[in-house]
Amino acid sequence: MDVTVGLVSGTTFRVPSPAVREAFGLGTLTEPLRAARLAVTGLPADAVRGGETRRRTRRTLELAAGPVTPQMAERAQAILDEEDALTSLHRVSYPPATPPEPLLVRADGPGSARSRGLARWIDRATRRHAAADAPTASVEPAELVEAGGPVDAAPGPVTWWDALTGNDPETVIARLGEVFAEAGLPATPTTVVGGYAEVAVLAPGEHVLPAQSVGLTAGGVLSIRRPSAERRASLHRQVVAGVVVAAVHRALAAAPGLTVVRVVVVRARHRGHHADVSPVAVLEVTRASLEAADLGPDAETVLSRVADALRWQVDGLTGELRALPLDDVPEIAPLLARLCRFVDEEPRALEPERATAFA
């Protein structure tokens, strides 16, 4: 292992940069933002719980003193809409998993060509979980009549569903990895035991924030300029909190047997071929608390209300999330070991004796 990989300080661990991208993706938030924008651009808001409006956009423009050109108004509105989308990530809704429909298969002899073809198709479908997320295959009734035999249900997808709802660790971990990637969320499952799952979330970088902000000067004149450091830090915390809530919501929707999701939020600062990774938040969210939550308030407020054992410390000078001591977050050890190895392997179920050392 490269000697530059390892413990940097009490709050930071250095890992290969490609490993971070491999585990979390590029962190562009393209898909979540697309869904969130539906609610802030006047398009159908079915994909967003709580349906964000453009009240803030209208209020800012209406209160502006003096004339505002159409070009400036359009530019200001675009910036505010983008901010509204970024701060509405926690309102994006994800459909709950449903049991797959049985595949109807002719009860031909096991050696027939059609039977072998169907068996191969079912095996592929099971591996892709097609019964849960893609159009299911069916056999026409006329073909069944011609077969002159009984109709059986293929057991593959149902077996997968039983494993998912029964919290089989390998099945749940694989499924969570898939749905996080599909949803474009920078999250990865680390461990599962019973109805309890641990998930690591990569805090999006500030590159996702708009380069400019909209406001009113002391005289009430509309202003579009580079945001202050305080403003960027505040907006960034809202984005991080929104991604965390979205990741928990997606995990609980995808795995019906889960009751608690524990999240470790990490920040990665890239240093060439390596990245300095630090934990910046730890929390637990139960299914009951999320289902009962009012998602109308801002993401940081929602997170503080739905999360148990929340560790979310803000630096009083910069407004950034403050890094937590590695020794206080032992559950991050398997993730760091996985990033350091940088091997293409699946996370494993929670071991009875979990590593807590970082040296």
Tab-separated table of C-alpha atoms in Angstrom:
chain	number	residue	atom	x	y	z
A	1	MET	CA	0.000	0.000	0.000
A	2	ASP	CA	1.201	3.524	-0.764
A	3	VAL	CA	2.756	5.048	2.357
A	4	THR	CA	0.755	8.224	1.735
A	5	VAL	CA	-2.453	6.283	2.385
A	6	GLY	CA	-3.467	6.118	6.023
A	7	LEU	CA	-4.078	8.200	9.095
A	8	VAL	CA	-3.414	11.907	8.602
A	9	SER	CA	-4.819	13.336	11.832
A	10	GLY	CA	-7.332	12.501	14.528
A	11	THR	CA	-10.147	13.476	12.162
A	12	THR	CA	-8.771	12.621	8.719
A	13	PHE	CA	-7.803	9.500	6.805
A	14	ARG	CA	-6.133	9.508	3.383
A	15	VAL	CA	-7.406	7.128	0.697
A	16	PRO	CA	-7.035	6.788	-3.098
A	17	SER	CA	-9.229	9.314	-4.921
A	18	PRO	CA	-10.459	6.721	-7.471
A	19	ALA	CA	-11.757	4.635	-4.572
A	20	VAL	CA	-14.001	7.493	-3.441
A	21	ARG	CA	-15.457	7.854	-6.922
A	22	GLU	CA	-15.884	4.094	-7.175
A	23	ALA	CA	-17.799	3.914	-3.900
A	24	PHE	CA	-19.925	7.058	-4.185
A	25	GLY	CA	-20.066	8.027	-7.838
A	26	LEU	CA	-19.314	11.490	-9.175
A	27	GLY	CA	-21.654	13.254	-6.752
A	28	THR	CA	-23.264	15.451	-9.423
A	29	LEU	CA	-26.785	14.949	-7.961
A	30	THR	CA	-28.154	15.054	-11.504
A	31	GLU	CA	-31.151	12.792	-10.912
A	32	PRO	CA	-32.193	14.143	-7.480
A	33	LEU	CA	-31.927	17.710	-8.759
A	34	ARG	CA	-33.992	16.866	-11.828
A	35	ALA	CA	-36.787	15.591	-9.582
A	36	ALA	CA	-36.489	18.561	-7.236
A	37	ARG	CA	-36.606	21.041	-10.128
A	38	LEU	CA	-40.015	19.710	-11.126
A	39	ALA	CA	-41.422	21.374	-8.042
A	40	VAL	CA	-39.688	24.730	-8.427
A	41	THR	CA	-40.201	25.372	-12.141
A	42	GLY	CA	-43.971	25.013	-12.242
A	43	LEU	CA	-43.938	21.512	-13.715
A	44	PRO	CA	-45.835	18.586	-12.128
A	45	ALA	CA	-44.530	18.061	-8.618
A	46	ASP	CA	-45.642	14.466	-8.091
A	47	ALA	CA	-42.040	13.409	-7.516
A	48	VAL	CA	-41.555	15.833	-4.644
A	49	ARG	CA	-43.173	15.511	-1.252
A	50	GLY	CA	-44.277	18.876	0.040
A	51	GLY	CA	-44.095	20.565	-3.403
A	52	GLU	CA	-41.757	23.561	-3.116
A	53	THR	CA	-43.073	26.837	-4.600
A	54	ARG	CA	-41.408	29.899	-6.033
A	55	ARG	CA	-42.618	32.261	-3.305
A	56	ARG	CA	-39.082	33.330	-2.425
A	57	THR	CA	-38.313	34.086	-6.069
A	58	ARG	CA	-41.377	36.254	-6.493
A	59	ARG	CA	-40.889	38.018	-3.154
A	60	THR	CA	-37.290	38.969	-3.932
A	61	LEU	CA	-38.174	40.385	-7.339
A	62	GLU	CA	-41.292	42.180	-6.120
A	63	LEU	CA	-39.425	43.901	-3.292
A	64	ALA	CA	-36.665	45.171	-5.566
A	65	ALA	CA	-36.524	48.957	-5.738
A	66	GLY	CA	-36.240	50.515	-9.139
A	67	PRO	CA	-36.696	48.932	-12.547
A	68	VAL	CA	-35.523	45.372	-13.156
A	69	THR	CA	-34.790	44.431	-16.753
A	70	PRO	CA	-36.329	41.213	-18.090
A	71	GLN	CA	-32.846	39.782	-18.595
A	72	MET	CA	-31.845	40.477	-14.999
A	73	ALA	CA	-35.139	39.117	-13.684
A	74	GLU	CA	-34.705	35.932	-15.716
A	75	ARG	CA	-31.144	35.501	-14.497
A	76	ALA	CA	-32.141	36.067	-10.865
A	77	GLN	CA	-35.036	33.655	-11.179
A	78	ALA	CA	-32.791	30.941	-12.631
A	79	ILE	CA	-30.349	31.281	-9.715
A	80	LEU	CA	-33.111	31.201	-7.121
A	81	ASP	CA	-34.778	28.239	-8.801
A	82	GLU	CA	-31.497	26.342	-8.690
A	83	GLU	CA	-31.097	27.155	-5.004
A	84	ASP	CA	-34.672	26.024	-4.364
A	85	ALA	CA	-33.953	22.730	-6.126
A	86	LEU	CA	-30.790	22.197	-4.082
A	87	THR	CA	-32.664	22.903	-0.855
A	88	SER	CA	-35.565	20.623	-1.829
A	89	LEU	CA	-33.579	17.404	-2.179
A	90	HIS	CA	-35.038	16.117	1.095
A	91	ARG	CA	-38.546	16.411	-0.382
A	92	VAL	CA	-37.936	14.081	-3.313
A	93	SER	CA	-40.160	11.027	-2.994
A	94	TYR	CA	-39.082	7.484	-3.805
A	95	PRO	CA	-41.634	4.734	-4.508
A	96	PRO	CA	-41.707	1.854	-2.039
A	97	ALA	CA	-40.601	-1.564	-3.209
A	98	THR	CA	-43.409	-3.944	-4.122
A	99	PRO	CA	-43.393	-7.731	-4.440
A	100	PRO	CA	-42.616	-8.972	-7.946
A	101	GLU	CA	-45.353	-10.528	-10.011
A	102	PRO	CA	-44.856	-14.280	-10.564
A	103	LEU	CA	-43.582	-15.242	-14.004
A	104	LEU	CA	-45.880	-17.708	-15.718
A	105	VAL	CA	-43.939	-20.653	-17.130
A	106	ARG	CA	-45.185	-23.675	-19.079
A	107	ALA	CA	-44.610	-26.947	-17.235
A	108	ASP	CA	-42.686	-28.522	-20.110
A	109	GLY	CA	-40.197	-31.299	-19.607
A	110	PRO	CA	-36.918	-30.078	-18.108
A	111	GLY	CA	-34.991	-31.044	-21.196
A	112	SER	CA	-37.035	-29.118	-23.766
A	113	ALA	CA	-35.433	-26.223	-25.612
A	114	ARG	CA	-38.205	-23.856	-24.576
A	115	SER	CA	-37.860	-24.878	-20.922
A	116	ARG	CA	-34.106	-24.350	-20.998
A	117	GLY	CA	-34.552	-20.955	-22.653
A	118	LEU	CA	-37.085	-19.839	-20.085
A	119	ALA	CA	-34.864	-21.070	-17.255
A	120	ARG	CA	-31.964	-19.031	-18.595
A	121	TRP	CA	-34.201	-15.986	-18.984
A	122	ILE	CA	-35.546	-16.330	-15.442
A	123	ASP	CA	-32.017	-16.640	-14.078
A	124	ARG	CA	-31.007	-13.439	-15.823
A	125	ALA	CA	-34.156	-11.685	-14.694
A	126	THR	CA	-33.561	-12.727	-11.111
A	127	ARG	CA	-30.025	-11.395	-11.145
A	128	ARG	CA	-31.241	-8.055	-12.466
A	129	HIS	CA	-34.232	-8.031	-10.138
A	130	ALA	CA	-36.273	-7.431	-13.277
A	131	ALA	CA	-39.454	-8.481	-11.572
A	132	ALA	CA	-39.136	-5.564	-9.187
A	133	ASP	CA	-37.832	-2.797	-11.438
A	134	ALA	CA	-38.462	-3.702	-15.075
A	135	PRO	CA	-41.329	-4.958	-17.218
A	136	THR	CA	-42.137	-8.557	-16.370
A	137	ALA	CA	-42.258	-11.269	-19.006
A	138	SER	CA	-45.364	-13.309	-19.591
A	139	VAL	CA	-46.549	-16.239	-21.669
A	140	GLU	CA	-49.596	-15.739	-23.879
A	141	PRO	CA	-52.705	-17.666	-22.770
A	142	ALA	CA	-52.958	-19.320	-26.180
A	143	GLU	CA	-49.481	-20.793	-25.742
A	144	LEU	CA	-50.430	-22.148	-22.352
A	145	VAL	CA	-53.497	-23.878	-23.783
A	146	GLU	CA	-51.429	-25.415	-26.569
A	147	ALA	CA	-48.936	-26.719	-24.044
A	148	GLY	CA	-51.634	-28.860	-22.493
A	149	GLY	CA	-49.905	-28.772	-19.118
A	150	PRO	CA	-50.203	-26.970	-15.782
A	151	VAL	CA	-48.925	-23.424	-15.284
A	152	ASP	CA	-46.337	-22.912	-12.554
A	153	ALA	CA	-44.868	-19.742	-11.032
A	154	ALA	CA	-41.110	-19.328	-11.377
A	155	PRO	CA	-39.665	-19.174	-7.853
A	156	GLY	CA	-36.590	-17.016	-8.586
A	157	PRO	CA	-37.953	-13.455	-8.160
A	158	VAL	CA	-40.163	-14.458	-5.228
A	159	THR	CA	-37.160	-15.958	-3.478
A	160	TRP	CA	-35.284	-12.701	-4.002
A	161	TRP	CA	-38.221	-10.768	-2.544
A	162	ASP	CA	-38.325	-13.025	0.507
A	163	ALA	CA	-34.609	-12.437	1.026
A	164	LEU	CA	-35.059	-8.678	0.660
A	165	THR	CA	-37.976	-8.394	3.062
A	166	GLY	CA	-36.294	-10.844	5.441
A	167	ASN	CA	-33.232	-8.541	5.601
A	168	ASP	CA	-30.796	-11.026	4.135
A	169	PRO	CA	-27.589	-8.945	4.414
A	170	GLU	CA	-26.156	-9.702	0.979
A	171	THR	CA	-29.493	-9.097	-0.747
A	172	VAL	CA	-30.209	-5.831	1.069
A	173	ILE	CA	-26.683	-4.495	0.584
A	174	ALA	CA	-26.754	-5.302	-3.131
A	175	ARG	CA	-30.153	-3.695	-3.534
A	176	LEU	CA	-29.227	-0.532	-1.678
A	177	GLY	CA	-26.113	-0.180	-3.803
A	178	GLU	CA	-28.250	-0.443	-6.926
A	179	VAL	CA	-30.925	2.045	-5.901
A	180	PHE	CA	-28.424	4.630	-4.680
A	181	ALA	CA	-26.698	4.466	-8.063
A	182	GLU	CA	-30.005	4.641	-9.941
A	183	ALA	CA	-31.129	7.633	-7.888
A	184	GLY	CA	-27.809	9.415	-8.361
A	185	LEU	CA	-27.246	9.704	-4.625
A	186	PRO	CA	-23.640	9.722	-3.314
A	187	ALA	CA	-24.273	6.939	-0.806
A	188	THR	CA	-23.083	3.388	-0.285
A	189	PRO	CA	-24.258	0.675	2.120
A	190	THR	CA	-21.645	-0.655	4.498
A	191	THR	CA	-23.315	-3.158	6.821
A	192	VAL	CA	-26.713	-4.742	7.508
A	193	VAL	CA	-27.859	-6.736	10.511
A	194	GLY	CA	-31.524	-7.530	10.973
A	195	GLY	CA	-33.620	-4.418	10.398
A	196	TYR	CA	-30.615	-2.159	10.970
A	197	ALA	CA	-28.505	-0.808	8.118
A	198	GLU	CA	-25.452	1.406	8.082
A	199	VAL	CA	-24.967	3.725	5.139
A	200	ALA	CA	-22.134	6.090	4.278
A	201	VAL	CA	-23.038	9.334	2.522
A	202	LEU	CA	-20.486	11.508	0.749
A	203	ALA	CA	-21.155	15.199	1.359
A	204	PRO	CA	-21.443	16.865	-2.072
A	205	GLY	CA	-18.710	19.369	-2.765
A	206	GLU	CA	-19.408	23.068	-3.043
A	207	HIS	CA	-19.087	22.761	-6.816
A	208	VAL	CA	-22.798	21.872	-6.915
A	209	LEU	CA	-23.736	25.335	-5.581
A	210	PRO	CA	-24.593	28.246	-7.878
A	211	ALA	CA	-21.646	30.536	-8.552
A	212	GLN	CA	-23.801	33.594	-7.821
A	213	SER	CA	-26.485	34.555	-5.340
A	214	VAL	CA	-29.423	36.928	-5.477
A	215	GLY	CA	-30.261	39.531	-2.869
A	216	LEU	CA	-31.251	43.108	-2.225
A	217	THR	CA	-28.846	45.859	-1.313
A	218	ALA	CA	-29.465	48.165	1.655
A	219	GLY	CA	-31.318	50.441	-0.731
A	220	GLY	CA	-33.498	47.600	-1.984
A	221	VAL	CA	-31.790	47.269	-5.359
A	222	LEU	CA	-31.688	43.781	-6.851
A	223	SER	CA	-28.158	42.383	-6.592
A	224	ILE	CA	-26.584	39.391	-8.317
A	225	ARG	CA	-23.076	38.733	-7.157
A	226	ARG	CA	-20.690	36.158	-5.758
A	227	PRO	CA	-22.161	34.758	-2.522
A	228	SER	CA	-20.457	35.389	0.779
A	229	ALA	CA	-18.584	32.569	2.472
A	230	GLU	CA	-21.278	32.449	5.142
A	231	ARG	CA	-24.020	32.170	2.523
A	232	ARG	CA	-22.230	29.364	0.685
A	233	ALA	CA	-21.597	27.450	3.906
A	234	SER	CA	-25.256	27.731	4.912
A	235	LEU	CA	-26.498	26.599	1.515
A	236	HIS	CA	-23.992	23.752	1.471
A	237	ARG	CA	-25.237	22.464	4.833
A	238	GLN	CA	-28.770	22.441	3.442
A	239	VAL	CA	-27.604	20.372	0.473
A	240	VAL	CA	-25.775	17.891	2.703
A	241	ALA	CA	-28.775	17.539	5.010
A	242	GLY	CA	-31.061	17.104	2.005
A	243	VAL	CA	-28.908	14.343	0.544
A	244	VAL	CA	-28.841	12.540	3.898
A	245	VAL	CA	-32.635	12.599	4.237
A	246	ALA	CA	-33.003	11.507	0.600
A	247	ALA	CA	-30.582	8.607	1.088
A	248	VAL	CA	-32.435	7.385	4.184
A	249	HIS	CA	-35.758	7.706	2.393
A	250	ARG	CA	-34.434	5.766	-0.615
A	251	ALA	CA	-32.984	3.020	1.596
A	252	LEU	CA	-36.206	2.524	3.554
A	253	ALA	CA	-38.264	2.550	0.365
A	254	ALA	CA	-36.050	-0.048	-1.303
A	255	ALA	CA	-35.762	-2.430	1.657
A	256	PRO	CA	-39.165	-2.881	3.335
A	257	GLY	CA	-37.697	-4.915	6.196
A	258	LEU	CA	-35.405	-2.156	7.437
A	259	THR	CA	-36.528	-0.213	10.494
A	260	VAL	CA	-33.444	1.903	11.265
A	261	VAL	CA	-30.818	3.469	9.028
A	262	ARG	CA	-27.632	4.763	10.612
A	263	VAL	CA	-25.748	7.259	8.483
A	264	VAL	CA	-22.151	8.385	8.593
A	265	VAL	CA	-21.553	11.470	6.472
A	266	VAL	CA	-18.022	11.883	5.177
A	267	ARG	CA	-16.293	14.759	3.454
A	268	ALA	CA	-13.585	14.105	0.872
A	269	ARG	CA	-11.036	16.746	-0.034
A	270	HIS	CA	-9.011	15.641	-3.027
A	271	ARG	CA	-5.232	15.985	-3.009
A	272	GLY	CA	-4.207	14.789	-6.450
A	273	HIS	CA	-4.368	11.000	-6.552
A	274	HIS	CA	-5.509	10.837	-2.944
A	275	ALA	CA	-8.406	12.219	-0.932
A	276	ASP	CA	-8.522	13.233	2.709
A	277	VAL	CA	-11.707	11.731	4.152
A	278	SER	CA	-13.256	12.978	7.399
A	279	PRO	CA	-16.538	12.087	9.127
A	280	VAL	CA	-18.673	15.211	9.559
A	281	ALA	CA	-21.986	13.822	10.828
A	282	VAL	CA	-23.478	10.721	12.418
A	283	LEU	CA	-27.170	10.018	12.943
A	284	GLU	CA	-29.911	7.405	13.025
A	285	VAL	CA	-33.351	7.650	11.440
A	286	THR	CA	-36.185	5.224	12.088
A	287	ARG	CA	-38.821	4.387	9.534
A	288	ALA	CA	-41.546	5.677	11.854
A	289	SER	CA	-39.892	9.069	12.355
A	290	LEU	CA	-39.352	9.643	8.637
A	291	GLU	CA	-42.877	8.581	7.685
A	292	ALA	CA	-44.328	10.988	10.248
A	293	ALA	CA	-42.029	13.876	9.338
A	294	ASP	CA	-43.180	17.193	7.950
A	295	LEU	CA	-40.842	17.831	5.056
A	296	GLY	CA	-41.941	21.421	4.579
A	297	PRO	CA	-39.172	23.073	6.635
A	298	ASP	CA	-35.596	23.380	5.397
A	299	ALA	CA	-33.465	20.233	5.218
A	300	GLU	CA	-31.272	21.060	8.206
A	301	THR	CA	-34.348	21.564	10.385
A	302	VAL	CA	-35.969	18.364	9.134
A	303	LEU	CA	-32.803	16.401	9.832
A	304	SER	CA	-32.616	17.719	13.381
A	305	ARG	CA	-36.211	16.604	13.949
A	306	VAL	CA	-36.124	13.103	12.451
A	307	ALA	CA	-32.617	12.027	13.495
A	308	ASP	CA	-31.678	10.344	16.740
A	309	ALA	CA	-28.183	10.609	18.256
A	310	LEU	CA	-27.395	13.375	15.785
A	311	ARG	CA	-23.844	14.682	15.678
A	312	TRP	CA	-23.834	17.716	13.412
A	313	GLN	CA	-21.346	20.349	14.501
A	314	VAL	CA	-21.003	23.674	12.717
A	315	ASP	CA	-17.795	25.693	12.841
A	316	GLY	CA	-18.591	29.054	14.389
A	317	LEU	CA	-16.171	30.926	12.118
A	318	THR	CA	-16.673	29.346	8.701
A	319	GLY	CA	-20.157	27.860	9.005
A	320	GLU	CA	-18.810	24.572	7.649
A	321	LEU	CA	-19.583	21.187	9.127
A	322	ARG	CA	-16.858	20.386	11.619
A	323	ALA	CA	-14.934	17.119	11.248
A	324	LEU	CA	-15.527	14.547	13.991
A	325	PRO	CA	-12.773	12.527	15.687
A	326	LEU	CA	-12.289	9.187	13.964
A	327	ASP	CA	-12.191	7.412	17.314
A	328	ASP	CA	-15.732	8.644	17.985
A	329	VAL	CA	-17.040	7.094	14.756
A	330	PRO	CA	-15.910	3.428	14.845
A	331	GLU	CA	-18.506	2.442	12.241
A	332	ILE	CA	-16.468	4.239	9.590
A	333	ALA	CA	-13.625	1.718	9.898
A	334	PRO	CA	-15.018	-0.831	7.381
A	335	LEU	CA	-15.580	1.948	4.842
A	336	LEU	CA	-12.039	3.281	5.202
A	337	ALA	CA	-10.612	-0.225	4.898
A	338	ARG	CA	-12.643	-0.762	1.737
A	339	LEU	CA	-11.482	2.543	0.243
A	340	CYS	CA	-7.857	1.811	1.064
A	341	ARG	CA	-7.971	-1.620	-0.522
A	342	PHE	CA	-9.696	-0.183	-3.578
A	343	VAL	CA	-10.946	-3.588	-4.651
A	344	ASP	CA	-14.157	-4.305	-6.471
A	345	GLU	CA	-15.914	-6.249	-3.752
A	346	GLU	CA	-19.294	-6.079	-2.086
A	347	PRO	CA	-19.676	-4.833	1.501
A	348	ARG	CA	-20.288	-7.644	3.953
A	349	ALA	CA	-22.769	-8.204	6.726
A	350	LEU	CA	-22.021	-6.750	10.128
A	351	GLU	CA	-19.447	-8.825	11.965
A	352	PRO	CA	-19.862	-9.521	15.699
A	353	GLU	CA	-16.508	-7.882	16.402
A	354	ARG	CA	-16.249	-4.722	14.343
A	355	ALA	CA	-12.870	-3.076	13.898
A	356	THR	CA	-12.474	0.171	15.780
A	357	ALA	CA	-8.789	0.978	15.243
A	358	PHE	CA	-7.622	3.376	12.577
A	359	ALA	CA	-3.855	3.067	12.899
